[in-house]
XYZ file of C-alpha atoms in Angstrom:
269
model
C -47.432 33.594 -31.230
C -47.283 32.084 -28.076
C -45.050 29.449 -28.487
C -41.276 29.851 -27.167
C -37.860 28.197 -26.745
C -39.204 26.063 -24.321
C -42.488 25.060 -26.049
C -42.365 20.874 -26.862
C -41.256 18.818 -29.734
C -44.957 19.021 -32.149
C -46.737 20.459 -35.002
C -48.781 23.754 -34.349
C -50.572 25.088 -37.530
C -50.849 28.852 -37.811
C -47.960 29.598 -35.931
C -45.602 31.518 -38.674
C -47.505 34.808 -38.788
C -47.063 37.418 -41.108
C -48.909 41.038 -40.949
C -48.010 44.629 -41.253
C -47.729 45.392 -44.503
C -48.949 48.411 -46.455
C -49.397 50.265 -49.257
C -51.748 52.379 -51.132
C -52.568 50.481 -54.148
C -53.458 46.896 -51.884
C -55.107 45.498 -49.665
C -53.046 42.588 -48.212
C -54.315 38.941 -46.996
C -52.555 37.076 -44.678
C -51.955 33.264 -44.864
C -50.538 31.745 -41.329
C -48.009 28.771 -41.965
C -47.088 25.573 -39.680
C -44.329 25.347 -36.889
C -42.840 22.088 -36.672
C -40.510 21.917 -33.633
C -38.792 18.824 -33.274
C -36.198 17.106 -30.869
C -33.239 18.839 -30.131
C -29.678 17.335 -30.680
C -27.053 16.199 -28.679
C -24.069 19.000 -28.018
C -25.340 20.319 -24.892
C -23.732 18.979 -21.491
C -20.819 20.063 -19.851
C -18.751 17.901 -17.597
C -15.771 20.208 -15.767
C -12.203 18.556 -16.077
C -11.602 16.860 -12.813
C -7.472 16.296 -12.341
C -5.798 13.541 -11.579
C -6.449 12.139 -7.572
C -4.523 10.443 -5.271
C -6.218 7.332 -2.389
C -6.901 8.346 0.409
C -7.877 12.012 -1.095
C -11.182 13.343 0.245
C -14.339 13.133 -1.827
C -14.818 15.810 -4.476
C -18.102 17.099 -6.797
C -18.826 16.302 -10.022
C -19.630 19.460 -11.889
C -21.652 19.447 -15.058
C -24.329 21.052 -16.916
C -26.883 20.546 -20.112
C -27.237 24.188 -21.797
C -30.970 23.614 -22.271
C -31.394 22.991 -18.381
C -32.017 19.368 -18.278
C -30.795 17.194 -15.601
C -27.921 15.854 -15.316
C -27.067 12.591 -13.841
C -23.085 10.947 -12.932
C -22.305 7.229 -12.964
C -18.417 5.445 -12.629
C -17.278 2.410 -14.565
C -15.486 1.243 -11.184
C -15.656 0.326 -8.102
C -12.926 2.372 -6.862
C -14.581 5.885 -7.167
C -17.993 5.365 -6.367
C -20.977 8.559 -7.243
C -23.619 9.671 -5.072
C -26.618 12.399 -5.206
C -27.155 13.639 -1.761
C -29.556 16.697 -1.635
C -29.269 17.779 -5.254
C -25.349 17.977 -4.905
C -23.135 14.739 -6.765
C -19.968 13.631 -5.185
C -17.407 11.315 -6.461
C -15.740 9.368 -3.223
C -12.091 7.599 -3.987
C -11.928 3.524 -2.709
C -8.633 2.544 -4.585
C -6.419 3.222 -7.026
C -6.429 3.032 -10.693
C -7.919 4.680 -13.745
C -11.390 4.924 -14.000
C -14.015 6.693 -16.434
C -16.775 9.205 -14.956
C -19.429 10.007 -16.739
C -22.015 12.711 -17.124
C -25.571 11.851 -19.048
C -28.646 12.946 -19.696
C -31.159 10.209 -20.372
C -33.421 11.949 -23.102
C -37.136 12.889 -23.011
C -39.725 14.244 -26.090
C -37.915 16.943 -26.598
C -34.104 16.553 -26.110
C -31.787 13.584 -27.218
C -29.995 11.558 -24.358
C -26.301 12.137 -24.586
C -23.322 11.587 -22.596
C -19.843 13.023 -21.829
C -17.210 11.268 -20.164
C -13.577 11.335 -18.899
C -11.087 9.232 -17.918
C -9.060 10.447 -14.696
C -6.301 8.447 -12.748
C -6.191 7.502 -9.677
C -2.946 7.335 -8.110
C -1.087 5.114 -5.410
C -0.589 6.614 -1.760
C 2.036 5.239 0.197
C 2.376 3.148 2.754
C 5.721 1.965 5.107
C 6.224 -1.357 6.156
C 8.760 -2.060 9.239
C 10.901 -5.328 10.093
C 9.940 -6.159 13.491
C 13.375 -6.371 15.474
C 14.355 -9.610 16.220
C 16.480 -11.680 19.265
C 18.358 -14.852 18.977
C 21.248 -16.411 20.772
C 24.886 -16.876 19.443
C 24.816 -20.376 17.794
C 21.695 -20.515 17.143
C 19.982 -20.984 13.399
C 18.293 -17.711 11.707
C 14.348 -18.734 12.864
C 11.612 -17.882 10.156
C 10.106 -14.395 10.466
C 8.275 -14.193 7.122
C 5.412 -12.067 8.332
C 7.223 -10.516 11.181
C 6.443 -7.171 9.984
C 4.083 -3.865 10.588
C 2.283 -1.580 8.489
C 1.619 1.835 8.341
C -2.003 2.783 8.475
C -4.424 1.360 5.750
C -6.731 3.903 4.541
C -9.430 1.433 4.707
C -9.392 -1.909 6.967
C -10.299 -4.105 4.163
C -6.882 -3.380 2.533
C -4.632 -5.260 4.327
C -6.150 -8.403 2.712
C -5.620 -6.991 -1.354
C -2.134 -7.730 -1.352
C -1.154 -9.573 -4.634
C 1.986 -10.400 -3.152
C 2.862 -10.519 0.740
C 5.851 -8.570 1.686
C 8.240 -10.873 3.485
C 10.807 -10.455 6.459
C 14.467 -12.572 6.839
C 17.240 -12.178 9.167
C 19.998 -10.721 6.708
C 21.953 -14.214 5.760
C 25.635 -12.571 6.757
C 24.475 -12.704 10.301
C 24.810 -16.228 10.534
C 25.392 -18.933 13.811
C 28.802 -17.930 14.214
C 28.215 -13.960 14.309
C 29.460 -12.676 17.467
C 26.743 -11.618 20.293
C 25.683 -7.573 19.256
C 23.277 -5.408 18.332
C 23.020 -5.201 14.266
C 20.632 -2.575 13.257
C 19.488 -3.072 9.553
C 19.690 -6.659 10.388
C 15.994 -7.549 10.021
C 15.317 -6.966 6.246
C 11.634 -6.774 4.796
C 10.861 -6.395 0.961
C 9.076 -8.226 -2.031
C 5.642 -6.654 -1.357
C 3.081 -5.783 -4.130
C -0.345 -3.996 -3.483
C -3.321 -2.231 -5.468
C -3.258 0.518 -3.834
C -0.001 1.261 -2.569
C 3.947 2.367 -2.844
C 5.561 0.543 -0.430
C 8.356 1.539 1.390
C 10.685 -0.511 3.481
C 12.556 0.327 7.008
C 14.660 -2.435 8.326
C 15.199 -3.624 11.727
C 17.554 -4.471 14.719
C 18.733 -7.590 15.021
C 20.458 -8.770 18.605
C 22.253 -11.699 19.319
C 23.011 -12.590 22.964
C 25.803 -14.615 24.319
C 25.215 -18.451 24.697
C 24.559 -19.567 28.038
C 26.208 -23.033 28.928
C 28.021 -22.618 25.661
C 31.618 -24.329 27.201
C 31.390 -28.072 27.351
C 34.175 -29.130 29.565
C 35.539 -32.500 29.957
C 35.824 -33.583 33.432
C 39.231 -33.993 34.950
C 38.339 -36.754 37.769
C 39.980 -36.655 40.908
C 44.082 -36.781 41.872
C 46.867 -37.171 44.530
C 49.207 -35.876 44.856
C 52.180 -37.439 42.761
C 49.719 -38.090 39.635
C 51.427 -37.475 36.572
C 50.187 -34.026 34.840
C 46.777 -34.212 32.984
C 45.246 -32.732 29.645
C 42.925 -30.176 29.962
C 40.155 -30.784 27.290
C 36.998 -28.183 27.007
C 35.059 -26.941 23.605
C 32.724 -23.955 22.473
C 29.628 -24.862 20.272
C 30.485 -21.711 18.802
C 33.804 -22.381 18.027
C 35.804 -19.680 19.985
C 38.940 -20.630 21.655
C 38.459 -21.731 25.060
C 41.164 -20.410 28.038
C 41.653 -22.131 31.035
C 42.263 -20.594 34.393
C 43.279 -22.257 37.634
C 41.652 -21.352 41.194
C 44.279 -22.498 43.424
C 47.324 -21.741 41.321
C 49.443 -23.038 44.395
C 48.159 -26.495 44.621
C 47.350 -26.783 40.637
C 49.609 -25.269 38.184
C 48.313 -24.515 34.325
C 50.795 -24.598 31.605
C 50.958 -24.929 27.618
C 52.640 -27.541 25.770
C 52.464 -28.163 22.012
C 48.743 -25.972 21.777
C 47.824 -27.927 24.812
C 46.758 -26.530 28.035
C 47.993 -29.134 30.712
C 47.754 -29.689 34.734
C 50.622 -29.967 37.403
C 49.696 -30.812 40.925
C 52.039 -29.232 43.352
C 51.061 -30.364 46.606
């Protein structure tokens, strides 16, 4: 008979032979039967296990088979691994993270059923550092707002710096308040609180510096006097608070003195 593994789904009369036999009292007769080949079942693809990916990992193939040599075809349930055919060969290229299902089908024809095999693989979060951007203010000043005074790492793709569900955000720490002493603080610009797709975020803090007021010393003025004027107060603040210390230029002529926690003024010629 001519007809094979291959031949298609049909009826063909007179294709179960039978011949050959012998023997010396007979003579044998042949009657040829039908062949009825119909469609073949599912059962035949195989899709290769793919392990678990990371964003930002490089694209990789999608390797599967149908034992009767049929075609095989790949399609994703999400956007964030997208499938291509690009000169026979099917790739699998990673936009996010997440789980998603891949799978392989066949679509059917006469002769063999469509089926499908699919598999569910996870995508995992990369990570990505976000920095405090050090910050400046002078003593006696107010903490400004700095919300979004922070920097990011590089985003695997542009677009990704707008998919965060929740905007990391950036304070002076509260402990450095007005009346912290001019310094350099590092770990004083804090950053946290930010929730992304895609990412693990990671935090590094930065320097905060606080400079000394400039006209911080409001002094009261002392008007002018002869010789013979009775001594004088001495009356000067700090918007920050700080003690205040008097000094005089021409010891000689003015003399500076305390008396009861108040710094006074003797003219002595």
């Amino acid at each position: 008979s001519s007809i094979t593994s291959t031949s298609p789904v049909g009826i063909y009369p007179n294709a179960v032979e039978v011949a050959g036999a012998t023997a010396a009292n007979y003579d044998f007769g042949y009657v040829f039967n039908t062949l009825t080949i119909v469609q073949a079942s599912s059962g035949h693809i195989t899709f290769d296990a793919i392990p678990a990916k990371v964003y930002g990992d490089a694209p990789f193939s999608l390797s599967g088979r149908h034992a009767l040599g049929k075609t095989v075809t790949y399609e994703s349930n999400s956007p964030i691994v997208t499938v291509e055919n690009t000169g026979g060969s099917w790739k699998a290229a990673i936009k996010g993270a997440g789980t998603v299902i891949l799978t392989a089908k066949f679509a059917g024809d006469d002769d063999v059923e469509a089926e499908s095999v699919s598999q569910t693989i996870a995508i995992g979060k990369t990570s990505l550092t976000i920095t405090a951007r050090n910050q400046e203010r002078v003593f006696g000043e107010p903490n400004p707002e700095i919300s979004s005074a922070y920097d990011c790492s590089s985003f695997i793709q542009a677009g990704d710096v707008n998919l965060f569900t929740v905007l990391p955000r950036a304070i002076i720490d509260p402990k450095y308040d007005a009346g912290t002493a001019a310094g350099t603080y590092p770990g004083g610009v804090l950053v946290s609180g930010g929730e992304h797709p895609y990412y693990d975020l990671t935090y590094v803090a930065g320097t905060l510096t606080i400079s000394p007021a400039g006209g911080a010393v409001y002094f009261t003025a002392v008007g002018n006097k002869t010789y013979g004027d009775a001594d004088f107060n001495l009356t000067a603040t700090h918007i920050g608070g700080n003690i205040v210390k008097y000094e005089s230029l021409n010891p000689d002529v003015i003399r500076l003195y305390e008396e009861n926690g108040i710094t006074k003024g003797r003219i002595l010629k």
